[in-house]
Tab-separated table of C-alpha atoms in Angstrom:
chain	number	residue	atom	x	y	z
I	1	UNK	CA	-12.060	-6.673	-11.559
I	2	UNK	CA	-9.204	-4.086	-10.128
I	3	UNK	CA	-9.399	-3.023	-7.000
I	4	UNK	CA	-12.023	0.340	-6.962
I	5	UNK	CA	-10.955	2.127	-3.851
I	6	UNK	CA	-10.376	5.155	-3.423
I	7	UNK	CA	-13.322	6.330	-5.566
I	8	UNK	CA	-15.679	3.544	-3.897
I	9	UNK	CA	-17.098	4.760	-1.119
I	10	UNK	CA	-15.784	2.385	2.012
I	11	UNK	CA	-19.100	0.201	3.687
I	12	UNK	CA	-20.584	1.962	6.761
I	13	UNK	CA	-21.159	-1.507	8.034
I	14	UNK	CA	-19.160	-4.403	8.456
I	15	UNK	CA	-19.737	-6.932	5.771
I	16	UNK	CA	-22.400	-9.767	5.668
I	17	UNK	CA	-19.735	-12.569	3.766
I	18	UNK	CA	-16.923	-11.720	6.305
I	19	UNK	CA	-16.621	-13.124	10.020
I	20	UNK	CA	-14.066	-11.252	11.539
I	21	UNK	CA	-14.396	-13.199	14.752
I	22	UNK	CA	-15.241	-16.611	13.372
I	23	UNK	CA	-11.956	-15.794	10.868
I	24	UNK	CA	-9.438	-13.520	11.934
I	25	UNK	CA	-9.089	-13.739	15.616
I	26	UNK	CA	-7.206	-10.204	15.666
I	27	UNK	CA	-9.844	-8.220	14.076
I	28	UNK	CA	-13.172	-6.176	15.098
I	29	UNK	CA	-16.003	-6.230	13.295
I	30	UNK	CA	-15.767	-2.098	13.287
I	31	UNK	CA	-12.375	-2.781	11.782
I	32	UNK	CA	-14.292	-1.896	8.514
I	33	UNK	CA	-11.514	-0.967	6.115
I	34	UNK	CA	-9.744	-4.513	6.639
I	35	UNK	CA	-12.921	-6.156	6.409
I	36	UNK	CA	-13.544	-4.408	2.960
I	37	UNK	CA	-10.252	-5.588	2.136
I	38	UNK	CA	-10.791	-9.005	3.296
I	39	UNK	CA	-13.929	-9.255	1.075
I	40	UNK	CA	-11.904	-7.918	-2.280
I	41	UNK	CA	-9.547	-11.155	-1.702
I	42	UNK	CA	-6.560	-8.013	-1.519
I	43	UNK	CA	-5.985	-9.322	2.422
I	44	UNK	CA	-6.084	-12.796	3.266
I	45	UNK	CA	-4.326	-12.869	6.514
I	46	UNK	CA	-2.166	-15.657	8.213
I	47	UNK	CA	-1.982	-19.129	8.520
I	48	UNK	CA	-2.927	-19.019	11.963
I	49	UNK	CA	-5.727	-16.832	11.741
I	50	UNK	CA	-4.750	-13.596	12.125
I	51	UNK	CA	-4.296	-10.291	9.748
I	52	UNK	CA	-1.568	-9.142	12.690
I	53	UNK	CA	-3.176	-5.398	11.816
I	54	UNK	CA	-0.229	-3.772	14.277
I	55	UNK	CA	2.682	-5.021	13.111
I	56	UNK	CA	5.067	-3.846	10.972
I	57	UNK	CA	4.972	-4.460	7.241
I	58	UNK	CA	7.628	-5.527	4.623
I	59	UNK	CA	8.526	-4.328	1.624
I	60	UNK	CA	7.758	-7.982	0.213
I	61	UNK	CA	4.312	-8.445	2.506
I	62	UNK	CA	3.135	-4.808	0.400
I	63	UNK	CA	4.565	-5.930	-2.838
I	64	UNK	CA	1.836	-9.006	-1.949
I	65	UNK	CA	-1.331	-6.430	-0.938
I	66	UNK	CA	-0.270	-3.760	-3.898
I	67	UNK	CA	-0.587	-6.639	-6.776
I	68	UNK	CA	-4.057	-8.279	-4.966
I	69	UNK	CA	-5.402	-4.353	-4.845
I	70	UNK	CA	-4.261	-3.557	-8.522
I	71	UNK	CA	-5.635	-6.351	-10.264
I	72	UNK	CA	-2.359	-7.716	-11.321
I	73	UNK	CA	-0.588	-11.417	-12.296
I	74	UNK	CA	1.788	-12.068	-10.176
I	75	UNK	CA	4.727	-13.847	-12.560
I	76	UNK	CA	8.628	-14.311	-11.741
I	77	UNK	CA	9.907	-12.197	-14.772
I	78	UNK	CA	13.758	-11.959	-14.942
I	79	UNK	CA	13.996	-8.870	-16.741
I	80	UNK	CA	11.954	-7.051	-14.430
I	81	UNK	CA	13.489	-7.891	-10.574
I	82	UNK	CA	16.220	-6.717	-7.907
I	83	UNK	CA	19.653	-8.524	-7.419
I	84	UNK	CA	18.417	-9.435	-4.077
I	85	UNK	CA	15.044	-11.045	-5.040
I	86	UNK	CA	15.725	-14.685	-6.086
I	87	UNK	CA	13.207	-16.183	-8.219
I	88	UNK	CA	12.554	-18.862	-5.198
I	89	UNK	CA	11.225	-15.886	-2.384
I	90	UNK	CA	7.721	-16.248	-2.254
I	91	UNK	CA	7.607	-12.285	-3.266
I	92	UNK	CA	9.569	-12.703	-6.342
I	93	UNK	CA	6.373	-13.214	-8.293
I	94	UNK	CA	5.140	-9.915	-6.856
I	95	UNK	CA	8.045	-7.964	-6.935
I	96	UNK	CA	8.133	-8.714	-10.774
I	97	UNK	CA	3.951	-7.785	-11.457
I	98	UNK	CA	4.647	-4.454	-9.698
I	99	UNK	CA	8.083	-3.874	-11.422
I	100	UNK	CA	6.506	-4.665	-15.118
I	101	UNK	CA	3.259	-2.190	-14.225
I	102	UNK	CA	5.617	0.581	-13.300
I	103	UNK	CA	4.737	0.485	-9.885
I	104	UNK	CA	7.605	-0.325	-8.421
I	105	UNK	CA	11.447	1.061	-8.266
I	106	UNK	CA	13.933	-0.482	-5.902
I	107	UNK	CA	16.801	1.704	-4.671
I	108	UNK	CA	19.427	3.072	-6.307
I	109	UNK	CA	21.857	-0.150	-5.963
I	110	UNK	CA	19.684	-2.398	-7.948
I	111	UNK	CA	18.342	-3.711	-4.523
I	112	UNK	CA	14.791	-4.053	-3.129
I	113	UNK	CA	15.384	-4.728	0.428
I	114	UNK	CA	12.508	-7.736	1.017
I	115	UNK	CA	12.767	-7.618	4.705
I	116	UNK	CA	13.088	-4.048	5.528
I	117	UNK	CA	10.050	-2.248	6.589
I	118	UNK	CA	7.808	0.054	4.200
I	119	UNK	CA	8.141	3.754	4.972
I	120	UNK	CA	5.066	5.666	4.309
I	121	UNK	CA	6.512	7.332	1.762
I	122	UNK	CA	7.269	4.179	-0.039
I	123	UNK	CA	3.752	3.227	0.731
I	124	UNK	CA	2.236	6.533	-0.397
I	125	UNK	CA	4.785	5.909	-3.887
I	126	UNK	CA	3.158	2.604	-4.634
I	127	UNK	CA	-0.123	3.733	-3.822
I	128	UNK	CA	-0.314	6.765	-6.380
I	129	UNK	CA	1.836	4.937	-9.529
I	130	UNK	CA	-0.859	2.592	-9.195
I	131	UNK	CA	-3.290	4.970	-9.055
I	132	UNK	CA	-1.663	6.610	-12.258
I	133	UNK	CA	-2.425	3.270	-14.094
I	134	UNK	CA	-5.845	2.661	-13.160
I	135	UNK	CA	-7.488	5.781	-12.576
I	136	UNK	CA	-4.928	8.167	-14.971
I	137	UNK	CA	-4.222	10.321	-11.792
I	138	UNK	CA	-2.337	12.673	-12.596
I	139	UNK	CA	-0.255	13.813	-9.558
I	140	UNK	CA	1.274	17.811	-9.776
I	141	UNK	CA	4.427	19.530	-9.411
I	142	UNK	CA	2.519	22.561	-8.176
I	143	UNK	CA	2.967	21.183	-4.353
I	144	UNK	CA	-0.077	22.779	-2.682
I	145	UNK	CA	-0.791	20.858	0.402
I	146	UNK	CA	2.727	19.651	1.436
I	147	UNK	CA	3.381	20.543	4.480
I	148	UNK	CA	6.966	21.439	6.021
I	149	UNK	CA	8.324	18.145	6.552
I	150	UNK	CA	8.039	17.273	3.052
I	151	UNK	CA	11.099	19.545	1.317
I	152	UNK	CA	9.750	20.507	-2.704
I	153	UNK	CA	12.920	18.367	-4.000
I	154	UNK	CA	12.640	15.111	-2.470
I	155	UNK	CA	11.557	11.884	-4.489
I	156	UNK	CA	8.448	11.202	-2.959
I	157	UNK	CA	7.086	14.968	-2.626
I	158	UNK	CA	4.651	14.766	-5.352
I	159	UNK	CA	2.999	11.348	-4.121
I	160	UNK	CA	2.983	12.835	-0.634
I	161	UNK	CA	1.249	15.771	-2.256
I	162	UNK	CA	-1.258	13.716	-4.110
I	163	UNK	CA	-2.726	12.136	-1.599
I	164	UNK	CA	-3.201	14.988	1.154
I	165	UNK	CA	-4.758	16.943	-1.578
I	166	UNK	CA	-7.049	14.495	-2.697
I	167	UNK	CA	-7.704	13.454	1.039
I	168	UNK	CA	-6.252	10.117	1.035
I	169	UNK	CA	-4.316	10.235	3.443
I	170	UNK	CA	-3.789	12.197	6.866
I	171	UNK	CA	-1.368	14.688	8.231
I	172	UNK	CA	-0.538	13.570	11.995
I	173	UNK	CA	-0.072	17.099	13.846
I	174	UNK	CA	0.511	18.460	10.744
I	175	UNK	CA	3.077	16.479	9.247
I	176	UNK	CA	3.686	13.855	6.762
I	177	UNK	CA	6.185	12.004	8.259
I	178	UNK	CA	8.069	10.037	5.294
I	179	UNK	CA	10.032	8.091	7.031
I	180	UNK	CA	7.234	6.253	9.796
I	181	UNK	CA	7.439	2.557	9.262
I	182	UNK	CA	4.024	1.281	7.960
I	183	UNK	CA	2.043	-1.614	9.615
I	184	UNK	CA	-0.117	-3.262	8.508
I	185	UNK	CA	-3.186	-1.235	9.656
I	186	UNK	CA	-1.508	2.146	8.293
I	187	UNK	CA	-1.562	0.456	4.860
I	188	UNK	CA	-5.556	-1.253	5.517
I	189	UNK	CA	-6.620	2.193	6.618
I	190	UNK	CA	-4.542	5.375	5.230
């Protein structure tokens, strides 16, 4: 089944099937939100037992969360990649799920950028295309609740708008702040 969050309401408790400190030797047990995640199969951490919930992510380690949360098959596909994403990169299967579902546009040059960090803007992007497939959200050009670090024009305004006016996300002393690298946590728990 496709991931149901946002519209399912996140466990007040951690959950029984998860053992955050038997498992993941980085994690609480009030770390709820990754636990939830954990228990979907959309986070399944490192190979030495950690999630690493504070460091940065990568564009490839989100293409990786974004297919587990939408429900989708990750295949290489050759019409649907960057010129920087060989079919042999362990994201290439990723990159190409997210690219066929719509979900996901490199930049302008053709490129993805693999090992650059995800901006919360890119984040927020991914997030509400996704949303747009599974839930038919329906994000506005009336911008409402952006607030003055987001200009009206920019690409990701009406994602940015989406979520603060559906509550998805937080303003941080009242701004959106596009351009903050993501980690890992910001992307468990925004």
């Amino acid at each position: 089944a496709a991931f149901e969050a946002p519209n399912e309401p996140m466990p007040q408790k951690p959950l029984e099937t998860v053992e955050p400190n038997s498992t993941f030797i980085d994690i609480a047990p009030t770390d709820i939100e990754i636990l939830y995640l954990i228990q979907k199969g959309v986070v399944r951490g490192n190979p030495d037992k950690t999630i690493a919930p504070n460091a940065k992510l990568t564009r490839a380690e989100a293409t990786t969360i974004f297919s587990r949360m939408f429900d989708l098959t990750p295949g290489f596909d050759p019409g649907c990649t960057f010129s920087d994403v060989p079919s042999t990169e362990w994201y290439a299967p990723y990159t190409s799920s997210l690219c066929n579902a719509g979900l996901l546009r490199g930049y302008p040059d053709g490129t993805f950028k693999a090992g650059s960090n995800l901006t919360r803007a890119e984040a927020t992007a991914m997030l509400v295309r996704g949303l747009q497939k599974l839930q038919n959200a329906q994000p506005s050009d009336t911008f409402t609740f952006l607030p003055s670090d987001v200009p009206h024009d920019t690409w990701f305004s009406k994602y940015a708008n989406y979520v603060l006016e559906k509550n998805y996300s937080p303003l941080v002393n009242n701004r959106f702040d596009a351009g903050r690298l993501y980690t890992r946590r910001d992307l468990f728990v925004d």
